[in-house]
Each structure stands twice: as C-alpha cells, then as structure tokens.
Tab-separated table of C-alpha atoms in Angstrom:
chain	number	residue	atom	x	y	z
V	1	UNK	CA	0.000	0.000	0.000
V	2	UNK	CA	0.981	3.554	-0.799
V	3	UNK	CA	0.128	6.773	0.847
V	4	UNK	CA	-0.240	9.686	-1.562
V	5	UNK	CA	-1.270	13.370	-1.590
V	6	UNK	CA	-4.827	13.377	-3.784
V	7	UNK	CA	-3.111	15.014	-6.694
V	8	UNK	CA	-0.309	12.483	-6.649
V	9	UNK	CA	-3.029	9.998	-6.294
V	10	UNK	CA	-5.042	10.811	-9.142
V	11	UNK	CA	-1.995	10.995	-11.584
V	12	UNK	CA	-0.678	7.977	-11.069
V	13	UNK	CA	-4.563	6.198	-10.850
V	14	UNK	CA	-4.705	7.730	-14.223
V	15	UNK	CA	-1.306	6.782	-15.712
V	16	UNK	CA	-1.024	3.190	-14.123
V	17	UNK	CA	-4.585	2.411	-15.838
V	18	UNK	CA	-3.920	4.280	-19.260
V	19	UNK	CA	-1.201	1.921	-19.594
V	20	UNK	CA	-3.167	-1.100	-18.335
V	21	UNK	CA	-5.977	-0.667	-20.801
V	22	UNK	CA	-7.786	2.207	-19.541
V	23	UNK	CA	-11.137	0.622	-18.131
V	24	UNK	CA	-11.703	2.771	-14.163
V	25	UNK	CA	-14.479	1.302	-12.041
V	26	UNK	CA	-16.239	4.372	-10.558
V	27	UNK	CA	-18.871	4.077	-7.775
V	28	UNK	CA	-21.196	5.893	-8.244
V	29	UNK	CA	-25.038	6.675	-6.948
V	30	UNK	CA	-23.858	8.534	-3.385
V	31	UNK	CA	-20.365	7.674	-3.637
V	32	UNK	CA	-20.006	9.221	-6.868
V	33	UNK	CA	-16.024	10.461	-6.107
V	34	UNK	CA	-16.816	14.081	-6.942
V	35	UNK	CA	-13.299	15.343	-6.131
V	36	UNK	CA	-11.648	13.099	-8.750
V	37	UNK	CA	-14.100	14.332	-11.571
V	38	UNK	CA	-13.006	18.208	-10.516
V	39	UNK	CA	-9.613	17.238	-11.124
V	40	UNK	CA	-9.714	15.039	-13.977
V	41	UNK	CA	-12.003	18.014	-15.241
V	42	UNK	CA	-9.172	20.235	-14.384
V	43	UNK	CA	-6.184	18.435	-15.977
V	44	UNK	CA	-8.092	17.002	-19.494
V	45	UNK	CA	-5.486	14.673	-20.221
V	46	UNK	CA	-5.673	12.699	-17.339
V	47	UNK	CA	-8.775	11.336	-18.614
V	48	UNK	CA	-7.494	10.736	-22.458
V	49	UNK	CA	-7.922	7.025	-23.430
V	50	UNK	CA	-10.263	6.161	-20.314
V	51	UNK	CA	-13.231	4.249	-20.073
V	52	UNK	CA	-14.795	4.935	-16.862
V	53	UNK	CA	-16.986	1.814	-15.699
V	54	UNK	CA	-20.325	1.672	-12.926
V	55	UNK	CA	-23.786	2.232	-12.399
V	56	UNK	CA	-24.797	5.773	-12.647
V	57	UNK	CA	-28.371	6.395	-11.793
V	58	UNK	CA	-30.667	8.685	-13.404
V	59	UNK	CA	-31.459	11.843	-10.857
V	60	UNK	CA	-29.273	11.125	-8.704
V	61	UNK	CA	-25.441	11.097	-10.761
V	62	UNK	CA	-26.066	14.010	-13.225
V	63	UNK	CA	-22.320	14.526	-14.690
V	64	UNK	CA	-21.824	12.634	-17.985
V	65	UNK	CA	-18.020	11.588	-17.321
V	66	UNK	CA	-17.426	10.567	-20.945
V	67	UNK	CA	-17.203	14.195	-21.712
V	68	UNK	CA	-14.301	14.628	-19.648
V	69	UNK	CA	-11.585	14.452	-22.456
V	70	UNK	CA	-12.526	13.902	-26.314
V	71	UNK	CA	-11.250	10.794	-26.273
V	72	UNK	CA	-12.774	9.321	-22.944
V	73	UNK	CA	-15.837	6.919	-23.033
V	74	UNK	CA	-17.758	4.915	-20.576
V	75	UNK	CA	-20.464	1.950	-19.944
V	76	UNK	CA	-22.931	1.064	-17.047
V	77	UNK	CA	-26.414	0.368	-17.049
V	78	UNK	CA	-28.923	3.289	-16.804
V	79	UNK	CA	-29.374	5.607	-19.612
V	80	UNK	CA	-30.302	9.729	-18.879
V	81	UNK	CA	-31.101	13.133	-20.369
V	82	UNK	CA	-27.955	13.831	-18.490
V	83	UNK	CA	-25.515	11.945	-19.827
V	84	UNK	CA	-27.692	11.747	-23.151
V	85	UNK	CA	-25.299	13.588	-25.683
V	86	UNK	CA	-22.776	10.618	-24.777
V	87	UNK	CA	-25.167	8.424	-25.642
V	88	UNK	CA	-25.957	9.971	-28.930
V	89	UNK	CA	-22.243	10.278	-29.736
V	90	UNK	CA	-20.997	6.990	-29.166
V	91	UNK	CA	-18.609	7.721	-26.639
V	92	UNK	CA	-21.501	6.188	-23.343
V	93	UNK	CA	-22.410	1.976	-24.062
V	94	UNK	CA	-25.600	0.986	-22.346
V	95	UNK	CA	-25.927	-2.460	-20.867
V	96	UNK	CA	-29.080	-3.453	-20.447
V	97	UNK	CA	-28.891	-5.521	-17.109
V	98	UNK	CA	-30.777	-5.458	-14.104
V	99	UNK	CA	-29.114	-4.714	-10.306
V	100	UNK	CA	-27.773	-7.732	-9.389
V	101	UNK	CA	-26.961	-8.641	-13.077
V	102	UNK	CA	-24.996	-5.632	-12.814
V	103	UNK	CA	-23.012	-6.502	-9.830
V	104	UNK	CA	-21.982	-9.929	-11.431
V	105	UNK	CA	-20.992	-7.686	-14.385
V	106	UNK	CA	-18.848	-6.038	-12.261
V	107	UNK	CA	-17.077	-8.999	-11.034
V	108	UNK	CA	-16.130	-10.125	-13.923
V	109	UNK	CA	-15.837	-7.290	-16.878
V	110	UNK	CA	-12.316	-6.507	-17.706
V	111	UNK	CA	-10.913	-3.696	-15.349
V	112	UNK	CA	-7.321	-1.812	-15.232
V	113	UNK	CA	-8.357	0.607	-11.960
V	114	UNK	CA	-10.772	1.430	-9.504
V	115	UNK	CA	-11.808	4.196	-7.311
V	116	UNK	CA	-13.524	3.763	-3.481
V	117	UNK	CA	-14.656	6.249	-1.201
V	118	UNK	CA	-14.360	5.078	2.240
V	119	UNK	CA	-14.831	6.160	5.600
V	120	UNK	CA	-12.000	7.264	7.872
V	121	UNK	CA	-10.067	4.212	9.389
V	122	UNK	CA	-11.090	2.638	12.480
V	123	UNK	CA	-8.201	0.452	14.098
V	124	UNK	CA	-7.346	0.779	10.567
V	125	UNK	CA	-10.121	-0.740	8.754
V	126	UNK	CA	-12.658	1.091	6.229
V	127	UNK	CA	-16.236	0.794	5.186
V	128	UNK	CA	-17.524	1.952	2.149
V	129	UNK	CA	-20.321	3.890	3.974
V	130	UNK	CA	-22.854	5.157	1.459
V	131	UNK	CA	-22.215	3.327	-1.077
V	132	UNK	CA	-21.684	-0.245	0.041
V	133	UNK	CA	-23.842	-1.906	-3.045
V	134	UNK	CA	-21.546	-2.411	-6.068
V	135	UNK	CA	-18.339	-1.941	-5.393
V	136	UNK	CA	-17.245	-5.098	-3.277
V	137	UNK	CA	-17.853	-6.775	-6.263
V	138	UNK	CA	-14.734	-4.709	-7.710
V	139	UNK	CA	-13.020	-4.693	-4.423
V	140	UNK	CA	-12.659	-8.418	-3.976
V	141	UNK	CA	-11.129	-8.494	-7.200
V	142	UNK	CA	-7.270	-9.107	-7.276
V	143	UNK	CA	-6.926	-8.345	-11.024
V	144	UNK	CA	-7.455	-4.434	-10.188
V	145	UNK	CA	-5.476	-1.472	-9.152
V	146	UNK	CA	-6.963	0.055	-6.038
V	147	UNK	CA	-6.924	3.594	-5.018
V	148	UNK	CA	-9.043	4.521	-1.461
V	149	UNK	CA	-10.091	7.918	-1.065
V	150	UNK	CA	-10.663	8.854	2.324
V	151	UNK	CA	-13.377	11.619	3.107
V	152	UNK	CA	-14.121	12.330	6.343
V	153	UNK	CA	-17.616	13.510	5.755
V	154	UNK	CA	-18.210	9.715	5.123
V	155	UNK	CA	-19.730	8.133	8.193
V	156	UNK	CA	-18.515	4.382	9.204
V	157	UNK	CA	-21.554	1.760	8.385
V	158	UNK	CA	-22.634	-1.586	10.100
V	159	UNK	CA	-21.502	-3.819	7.474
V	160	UNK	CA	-18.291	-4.945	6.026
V	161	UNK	CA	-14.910	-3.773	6.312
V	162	UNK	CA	-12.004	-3.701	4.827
V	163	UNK	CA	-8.239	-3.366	5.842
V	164	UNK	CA	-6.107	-0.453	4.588
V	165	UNK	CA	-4.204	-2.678	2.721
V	166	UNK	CA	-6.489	-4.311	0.577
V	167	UNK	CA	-6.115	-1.041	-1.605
V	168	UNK	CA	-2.745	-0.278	-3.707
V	169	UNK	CA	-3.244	3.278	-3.456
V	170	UNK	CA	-4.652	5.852	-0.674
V	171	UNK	CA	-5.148	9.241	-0.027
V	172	UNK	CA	-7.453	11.438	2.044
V	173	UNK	CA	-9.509	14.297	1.330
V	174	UNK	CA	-12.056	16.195	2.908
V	175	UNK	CA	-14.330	17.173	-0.081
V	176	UNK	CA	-18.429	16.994	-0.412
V	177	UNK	CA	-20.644	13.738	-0.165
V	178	UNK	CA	-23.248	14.024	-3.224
V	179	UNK	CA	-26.627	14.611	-1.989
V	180	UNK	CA	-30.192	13.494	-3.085
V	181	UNK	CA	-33.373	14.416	-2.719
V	182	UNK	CA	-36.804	12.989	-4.042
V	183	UNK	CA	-38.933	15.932	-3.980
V	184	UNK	CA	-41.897	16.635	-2.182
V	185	UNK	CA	-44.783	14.270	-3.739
V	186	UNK	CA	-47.348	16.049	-5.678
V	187	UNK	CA	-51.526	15.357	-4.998
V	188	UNK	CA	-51.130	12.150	-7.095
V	189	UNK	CA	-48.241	10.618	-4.997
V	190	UNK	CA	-49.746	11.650	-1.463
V	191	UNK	CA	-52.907	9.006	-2.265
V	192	UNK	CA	-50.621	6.449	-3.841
V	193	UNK	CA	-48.892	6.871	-0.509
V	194	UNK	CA	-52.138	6.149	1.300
V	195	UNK	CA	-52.877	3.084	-1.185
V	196	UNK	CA	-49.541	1.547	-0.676
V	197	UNK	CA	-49.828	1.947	3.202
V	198	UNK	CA	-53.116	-0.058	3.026
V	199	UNK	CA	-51.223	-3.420	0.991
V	200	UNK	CA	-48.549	-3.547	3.699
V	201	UNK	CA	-49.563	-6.327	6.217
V	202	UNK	CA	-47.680	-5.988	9.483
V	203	UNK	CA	-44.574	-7.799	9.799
V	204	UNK	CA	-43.846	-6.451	6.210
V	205	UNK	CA	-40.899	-5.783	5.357
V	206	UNK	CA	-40.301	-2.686	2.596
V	207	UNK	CA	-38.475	-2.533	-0.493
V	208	UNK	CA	-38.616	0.753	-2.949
V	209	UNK	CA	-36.769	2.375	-5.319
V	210	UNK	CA	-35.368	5.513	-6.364
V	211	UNK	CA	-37.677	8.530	-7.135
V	212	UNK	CA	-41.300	9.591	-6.232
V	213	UNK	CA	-42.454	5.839	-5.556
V	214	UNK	CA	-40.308	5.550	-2.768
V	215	UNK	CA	-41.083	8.847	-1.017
V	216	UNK	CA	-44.602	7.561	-0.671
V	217	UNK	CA	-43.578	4.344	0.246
V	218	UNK	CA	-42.182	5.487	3.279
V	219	UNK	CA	-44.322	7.948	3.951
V	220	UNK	CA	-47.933	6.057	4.317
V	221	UNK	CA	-45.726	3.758	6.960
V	222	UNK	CA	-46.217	6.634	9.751
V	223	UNK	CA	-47.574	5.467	12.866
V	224	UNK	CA	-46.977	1.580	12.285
V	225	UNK	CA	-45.005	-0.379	14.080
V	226	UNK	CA	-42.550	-3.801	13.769
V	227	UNK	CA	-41.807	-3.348	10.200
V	228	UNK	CA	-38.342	-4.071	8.354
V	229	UNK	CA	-36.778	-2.889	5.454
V	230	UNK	CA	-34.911	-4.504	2.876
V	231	UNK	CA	-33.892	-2.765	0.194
V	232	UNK	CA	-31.427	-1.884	-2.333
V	233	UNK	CA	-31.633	2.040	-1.101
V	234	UNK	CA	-32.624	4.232	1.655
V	235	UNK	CA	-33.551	8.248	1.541
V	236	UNK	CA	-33.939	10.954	3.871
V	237	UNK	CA	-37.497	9.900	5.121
V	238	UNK	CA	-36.006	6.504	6.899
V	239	UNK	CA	-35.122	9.456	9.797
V	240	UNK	CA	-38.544	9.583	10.315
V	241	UNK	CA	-39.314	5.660	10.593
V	242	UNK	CA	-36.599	5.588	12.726
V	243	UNK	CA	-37.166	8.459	14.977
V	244	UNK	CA	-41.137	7.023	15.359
V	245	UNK	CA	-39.714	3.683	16.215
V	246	UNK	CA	-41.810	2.559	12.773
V	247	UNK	CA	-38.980	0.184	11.921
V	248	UNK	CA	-36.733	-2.008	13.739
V	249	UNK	CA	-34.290	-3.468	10.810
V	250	UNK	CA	-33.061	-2.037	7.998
V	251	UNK	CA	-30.993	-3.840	5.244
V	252	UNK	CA	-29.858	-1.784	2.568
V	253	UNK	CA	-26.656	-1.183	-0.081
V	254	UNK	CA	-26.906	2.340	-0.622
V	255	UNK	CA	-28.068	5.722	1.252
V	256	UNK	CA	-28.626	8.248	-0.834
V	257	UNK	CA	-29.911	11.563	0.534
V	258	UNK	CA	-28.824	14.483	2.735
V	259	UNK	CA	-26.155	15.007	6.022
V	260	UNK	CA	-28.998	14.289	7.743
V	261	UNK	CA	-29.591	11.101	6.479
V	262	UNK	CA	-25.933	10.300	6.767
V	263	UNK	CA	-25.897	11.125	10.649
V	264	UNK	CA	-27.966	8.667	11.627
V	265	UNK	CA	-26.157	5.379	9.159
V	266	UNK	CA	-24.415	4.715	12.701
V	267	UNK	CA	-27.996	3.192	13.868
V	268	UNK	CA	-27.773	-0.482	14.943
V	269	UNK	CA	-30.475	-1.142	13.149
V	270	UNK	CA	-29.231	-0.265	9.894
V	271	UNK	CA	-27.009	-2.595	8.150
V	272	UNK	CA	-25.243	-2.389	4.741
V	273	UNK	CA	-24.820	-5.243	2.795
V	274	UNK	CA	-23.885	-5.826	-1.114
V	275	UNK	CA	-26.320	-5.962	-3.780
V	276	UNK	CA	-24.922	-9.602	-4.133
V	277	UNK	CA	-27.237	-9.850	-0.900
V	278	UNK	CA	-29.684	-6.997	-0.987
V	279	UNK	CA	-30.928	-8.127	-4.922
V	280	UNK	CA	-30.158	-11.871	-4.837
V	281	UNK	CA	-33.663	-13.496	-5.606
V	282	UNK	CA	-32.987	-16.269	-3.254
V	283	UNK	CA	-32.647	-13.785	-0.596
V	284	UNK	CA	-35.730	-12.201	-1.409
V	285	UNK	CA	-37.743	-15.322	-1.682
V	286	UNK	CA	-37.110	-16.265	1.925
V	287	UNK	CA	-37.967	-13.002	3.327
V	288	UNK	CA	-41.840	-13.248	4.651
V	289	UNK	CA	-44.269	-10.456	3.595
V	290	UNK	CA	-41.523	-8.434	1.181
V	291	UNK	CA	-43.583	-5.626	-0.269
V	292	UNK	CA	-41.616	-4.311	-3.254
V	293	UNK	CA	-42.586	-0.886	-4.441
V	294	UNK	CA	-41.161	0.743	-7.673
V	295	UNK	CA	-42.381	2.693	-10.724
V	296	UNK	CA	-42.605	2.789	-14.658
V	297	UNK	CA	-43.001	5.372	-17.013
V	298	UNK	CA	-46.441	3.083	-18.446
V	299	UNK	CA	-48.415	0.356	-18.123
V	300	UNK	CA	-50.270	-1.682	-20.869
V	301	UNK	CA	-53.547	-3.209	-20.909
V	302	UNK	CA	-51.747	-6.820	-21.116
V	303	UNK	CA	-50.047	-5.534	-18.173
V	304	UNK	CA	-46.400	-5.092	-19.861
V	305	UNK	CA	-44.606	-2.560	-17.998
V	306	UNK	CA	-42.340	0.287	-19.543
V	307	UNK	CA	-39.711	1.679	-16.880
V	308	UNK	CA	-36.817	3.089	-19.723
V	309	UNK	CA	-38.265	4.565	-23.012
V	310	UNK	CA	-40.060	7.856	-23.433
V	311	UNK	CA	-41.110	8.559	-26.896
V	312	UNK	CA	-38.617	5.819	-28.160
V	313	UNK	CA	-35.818	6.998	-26.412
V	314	UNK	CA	-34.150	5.566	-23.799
V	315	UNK	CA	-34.284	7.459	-20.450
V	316	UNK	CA	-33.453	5.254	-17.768
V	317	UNK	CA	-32.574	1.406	-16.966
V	318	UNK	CA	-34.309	-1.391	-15.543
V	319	UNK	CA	-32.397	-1.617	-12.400
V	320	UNK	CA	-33.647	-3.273	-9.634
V	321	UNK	CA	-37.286	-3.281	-10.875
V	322	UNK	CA	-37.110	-6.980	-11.738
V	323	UNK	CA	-35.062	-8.349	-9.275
V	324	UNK	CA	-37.304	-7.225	-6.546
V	325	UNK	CA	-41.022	-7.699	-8.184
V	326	UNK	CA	-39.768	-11.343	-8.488
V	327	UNK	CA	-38.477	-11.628	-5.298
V	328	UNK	CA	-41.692	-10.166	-3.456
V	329	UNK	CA	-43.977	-12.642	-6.102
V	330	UNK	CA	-42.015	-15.585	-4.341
V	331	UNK	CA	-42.153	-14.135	-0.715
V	332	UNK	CA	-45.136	-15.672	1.047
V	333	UNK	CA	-47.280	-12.977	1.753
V	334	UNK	CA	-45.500	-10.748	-0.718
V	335	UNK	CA	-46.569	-7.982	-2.476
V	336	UNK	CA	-45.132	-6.730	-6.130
V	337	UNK	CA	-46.079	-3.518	-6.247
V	338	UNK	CA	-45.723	-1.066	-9.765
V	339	UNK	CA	-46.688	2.704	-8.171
V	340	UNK	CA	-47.270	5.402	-10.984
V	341	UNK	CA	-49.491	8.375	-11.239
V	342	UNK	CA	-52.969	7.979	-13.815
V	343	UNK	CA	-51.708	10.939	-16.307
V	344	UNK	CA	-49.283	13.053	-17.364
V	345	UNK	CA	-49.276	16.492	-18.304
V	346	UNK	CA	-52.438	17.581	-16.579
V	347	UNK	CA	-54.272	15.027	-17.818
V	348	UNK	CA	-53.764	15.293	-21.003
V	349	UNK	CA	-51.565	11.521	-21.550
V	350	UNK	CA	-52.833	8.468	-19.817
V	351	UNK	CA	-50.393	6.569	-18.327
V	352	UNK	CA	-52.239	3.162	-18.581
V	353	UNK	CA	-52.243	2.914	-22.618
V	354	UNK	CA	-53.916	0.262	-24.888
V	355	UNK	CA	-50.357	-1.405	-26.001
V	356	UNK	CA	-46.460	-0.442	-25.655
V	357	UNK	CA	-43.906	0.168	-28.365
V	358	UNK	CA	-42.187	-2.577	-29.578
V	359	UNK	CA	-39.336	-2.642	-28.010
V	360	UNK	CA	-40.172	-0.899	-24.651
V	361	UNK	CA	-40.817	-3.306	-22.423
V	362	UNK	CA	-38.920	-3.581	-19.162
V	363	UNK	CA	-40.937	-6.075	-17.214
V	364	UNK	CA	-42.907	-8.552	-19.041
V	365	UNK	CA	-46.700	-9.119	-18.035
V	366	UNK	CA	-46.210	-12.296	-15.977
V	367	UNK	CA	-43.853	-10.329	-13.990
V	368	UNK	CA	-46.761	-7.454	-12.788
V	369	UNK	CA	-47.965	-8.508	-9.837
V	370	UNK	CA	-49.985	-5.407	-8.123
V	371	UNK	CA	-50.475	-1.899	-10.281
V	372	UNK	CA	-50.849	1.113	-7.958
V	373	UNK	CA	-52.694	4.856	-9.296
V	374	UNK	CA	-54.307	7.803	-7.384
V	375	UNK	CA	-57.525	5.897	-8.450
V	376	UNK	CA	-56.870	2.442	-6.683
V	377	UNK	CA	-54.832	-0.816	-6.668
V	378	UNK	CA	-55.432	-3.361	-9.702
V	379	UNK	CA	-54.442	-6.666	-8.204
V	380	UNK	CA	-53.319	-8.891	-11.551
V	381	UNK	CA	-52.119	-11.872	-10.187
V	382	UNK	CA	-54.122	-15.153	-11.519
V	383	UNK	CA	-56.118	-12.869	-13.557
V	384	UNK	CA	-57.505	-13.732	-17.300
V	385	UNK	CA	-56.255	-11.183	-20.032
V	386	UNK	CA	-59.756	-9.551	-20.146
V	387	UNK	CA	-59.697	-9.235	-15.777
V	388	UNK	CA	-56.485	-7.737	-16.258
V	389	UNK	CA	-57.321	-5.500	-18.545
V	390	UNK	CA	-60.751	-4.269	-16.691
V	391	UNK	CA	-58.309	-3.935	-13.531
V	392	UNK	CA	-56.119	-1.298	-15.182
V	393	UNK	CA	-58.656	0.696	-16.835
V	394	UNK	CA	-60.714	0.959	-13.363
V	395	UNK	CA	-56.835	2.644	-12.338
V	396	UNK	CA	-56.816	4.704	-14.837
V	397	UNK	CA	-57.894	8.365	-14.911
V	398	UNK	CA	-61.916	8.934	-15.278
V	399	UNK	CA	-60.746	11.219	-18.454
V	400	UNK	CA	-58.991	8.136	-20.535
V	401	UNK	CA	-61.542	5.246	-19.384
V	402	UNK	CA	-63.681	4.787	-22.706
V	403	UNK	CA	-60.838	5.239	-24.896
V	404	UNK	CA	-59.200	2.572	-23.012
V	405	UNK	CA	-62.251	0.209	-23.280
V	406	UNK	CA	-62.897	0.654	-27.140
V	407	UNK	CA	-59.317	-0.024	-27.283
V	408	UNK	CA	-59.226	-3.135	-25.575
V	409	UNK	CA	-62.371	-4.238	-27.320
V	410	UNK	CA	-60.250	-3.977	-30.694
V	411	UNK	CA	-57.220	-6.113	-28.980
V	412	UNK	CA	-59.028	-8.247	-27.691
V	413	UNK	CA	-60.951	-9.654	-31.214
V	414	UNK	CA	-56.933	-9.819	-32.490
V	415	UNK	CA	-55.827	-11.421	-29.514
C-alpha cells in the first residue's frame, strides 16, 4: 500500500490504468467520487484514453463523465437526459442488465483501476459507507489497481470492512458527499402513498426504489409499528421511521440523501450489505411479507410494464425493478407492487395505454404482480387477459376510461 497526496493519487490512478488498458471502475449513486471528476475536469489529459466503468443512476449522478476528455468513453447500465449527448455520440455503451446482473458484471468485466470512497479508518479498517452496493464486487477483485479515497464527511456503516491494505493506493480528502433528494410528492403521490400503506400487512418488510415511488412508500408507513426494510436504497425519510420507532431493521446497499440522512447510518439497526445480498432473488424469496414498491413510465392493458423509453428513447434502466417484483412474487405474503401516477401532463396523456412500443418493455406481463394509481390498486395476479385488462382501466384516470375500453375491445378480437 501507498500513501499519496490526492493530486499524486489521481496521476498515477490515471497513468497506471492508461497503460493497463484504460477501463476505471467508478462508484457511483452517493459515492459518486466528486473530487476526482473536478480534477480530472481540471487536468483534461488525465482522462485521455479512459473508459470509466459503474452504475450511474438517473437523478441522482447528473455529470456525464465521458465528456471529460474527447477521447474518454464509458459503460454502465442506466441511460439519462444527463448523460444523453454521450449516448448519442458513441462515446456512453448501455448495458441493459438489471441490479444484481450488474453486480456480477462487475465482477467479472475486464478492469485496469478502480476508485472507493471510504470512511476514515477505524483500528485501521474502512467501510464503504454510502455506497456499500456495487463496489465489493470490484473490491474483492485481485486483477485491479486500487486507489481509497478517504473523506471524512463519510460516516462508518454496520456492514463490512475492509483493511487499509487491501487497496494499492490511498489518499485522504475532505471534499463533499453528493446529496439526493426525491422531492416533495405532488396530490397524485400523497394518495398512492395512502394506497400503498393499506397493501402492507404488518410484519412487512419494505423494499422501494429511487424517485417519487419511494417517497410515498415510506411515507404512508407513519404510525406503524414492527416493520423491516430490505432494500437496495434508503432516503432521507427513513429518519422519520426511525425516529417514530416505525422500523426495527433495515438492510440496505446504498443511502442516498442528505447530512442528515448520513448522521444517523451509525444506527444499529441499519445494516449495509452488497447488492450480491440486498438483490439476490434467493434472498428475497425467503424473506416473509416483502412488499416491493417501484415505478414505470407506463403500463399496458396486457399488463407489460415500460420503466426506460419515453417517446422511443431511452431514459433510464431497468435496475432493480425486476429483481425485486420477483423476489416479493415468491415471498409468502409478498406484495409486487408497480406505483405510478394515472396521467401526465395535466391530464392530457394516460399513463395506462392500450399497447407499448415494440421494443419498450422492461418487465414482461407475468412479472406485474400489483399496479398502484391515485384511483386504486389493480391486483393482476391469476387474472384472465380480459380481468387484467378491466383492472387497469378501473386505475386509470376517469378522463382516458372509454378510450381505453374501445381499445381493448379492438385487442381483444386480435388477440
């Protein structure tokens, strides 16, 4: 192991991997390192000839690091208007794989370098705090140049540790944490928050994803008591759950949110764990009453769910949409939850529509468990195609119901 000053650091990271191949593992959702994009930024031809490799996430990882030098690409597994241009130009490749595809991805994909945030030593051991998800599938790795970045801002986790030494490189700076927030929820949201409250038994314990869907999630839980979570991330509204007592164990791989979110990680009821663990179906299968809760862009009357393309384009990933709707369909006492407003645009686009694009499905219609609006729960599981269809127009806003009817009675005679 050698001890560096961050500038040193970063030029010979970017050196020893240029010469290696060029492929840099970056962590990113929280533990996006945001000090080693300002300097690559500052210094362009550190980043010549590198392909920067992870899992940014739409909303929450906004900079598009292939535009850091002209000659600098990268890969992972969401797709954003953020990072779009790289997209358009070649110089971003999209993998389509879910969560815990992408962690075995990880493991395996050829890699010169990677980059860890970690929290300060303890009795010289490190955690990587926020972002504890992906990157131990890199870090176990001893085909890869290692470089530790110390921040103190980064609070030490429950969960695994590391030595000092399992890294090649380290260096310590004390530099910004990215921060996250949802958004307050809008009228739609606030009854889809009452809706999901209502399908979570006790006992349950709570999965959600990124975004709107899991803002409500947590919110409708206020005032219960002896629930668990398990899921792949946490935001700022766990401080609540915990403060009220609401839950009483919390599994998770990433927090993404706020300092105030971060002081309270050191709660012995929170422990981080890798999405090897957090996303693993097996996992989820044995975990009683698992209420998954995510979102989609739109759902079809055959129940087909679209969670990445807008108009054709590509706008996000699947992520951990699949992994956890089949995990919660083989929990007993599970619930697969799909949470999305009725309409768009004031009413004017109905988000339950007659058929998808080709091509823009994310999660095929056996895979739809329970579909979630402002208007009420459609509950598709065991249901015949014309139940299932009657389900999600009785969701659907009052404005796009006979459209939706005379459409499905022209499917249906093709079907």
């Amino acid at each position: 192991m050698i001890r560096l000053p961050i500038d040193q650091a970063v030029e010979q990271l970017a050196l020893r991997v240029k010469s290696a191949g060029g492929r840099l593992f970056i962590p990113f959702g929280p533990g996006e390192p945001l000090v080693l994009r300002e300097m690559l930024s500052a210094t362009p031809g550190l980043a010549e000839r590198m392909c920067f490799v992870g899992a940014a996430i739409p909303g929450i990882n906004r900079a598009d690091w292939s535009a850091l030098s002209p000659t600098a690409t990268a890969e992972g597994t969401f797709a954003s208007a953020d990072w779009r241009p790289g997209l358009d130009a070649g110089r971003y490749a999209l993998r389509p794989l879910t969560w815990f595809q992408t962690y075995r991805w990880l493991g395996a994909t050829p890699l010169d370098g990677a980059v860890f945030q970690v929290s300060p030593p303890i009795d010289g051991r490190v955690t990587l705090s926020v972002a504890s998800d992906l990157a131990p599938a890199v870090l176990g790795r001893a085909d890869v140049f290692k470089l530790a970045i110390i921040n103190p801002r980064l609070p030490t986790v429950n969960g695994p540790s590391w030595p000092l030494d399992a890294f090649d490189l380290v260096t310590e700076t004390d530099h910004p944490v990215l921060d996250y927030d949802a958004g307050d929820l809008d009228p739609a949201f606030e009854t889809i928050s009452g809706h999901i409250a209502d399908l979570t038994p006790e006992g349950a314990s709570l999965q959600f994803g990124v975004g709107k869907a899991g803002v409500a999630a947590l919110k409708g839980l206020r005032g219960r008591r002896g629930l668990k979570i398990h899921s792949g991330m946490v935001t700022d509204p766990l401080v609540e759950l915990l403060d009220e007592e609401v839950v009483d164990q919390v599994v998770t791989g990433l927090a993404a949110g706020t300092a105030r979110l971060r002081e309270r990680l050191s709660d012995p009821r929170i422990t981080f764990a890798d999405s090897g663990h957090t996303h693993h179906i097996a996992v989820l299968a044995q975990i009683p009453r698992l209420v998954a809760v995510n979102s989609a862009l739109e759902i079809d009357l055959l129940g087909q769910a679209n969670a990445e393309f807008q108009n054709g384009r590509q706008i996000s990933g699947a992520g951990g949409l699949t992994d956890f709707l089949r995990g919660a369909r083989l929990s007993d006492g599970g619930v697969p939850i799909i949470a999305l407003p009725a309409s768009a645009k004031g009413d004017s686009i109905s988000r339950i529509v007659p058929r998808l694009s080709p091509g823009a499905v994310s999660v095929p219609r056996a895979d739809v468990g329970v579909v979630v609006t402002e208007h009420g729960v459609a509950d598709l599981r065991g249901r015949t195609l014309d139940e299932r269809a009657q389900a999600l127009i009785g969701v659907a806003s009052p404005a796009h119901r006979n459209a939706l009817s005379n459409a499905w009675d022209e499917m249906r005679r093709t079907l």
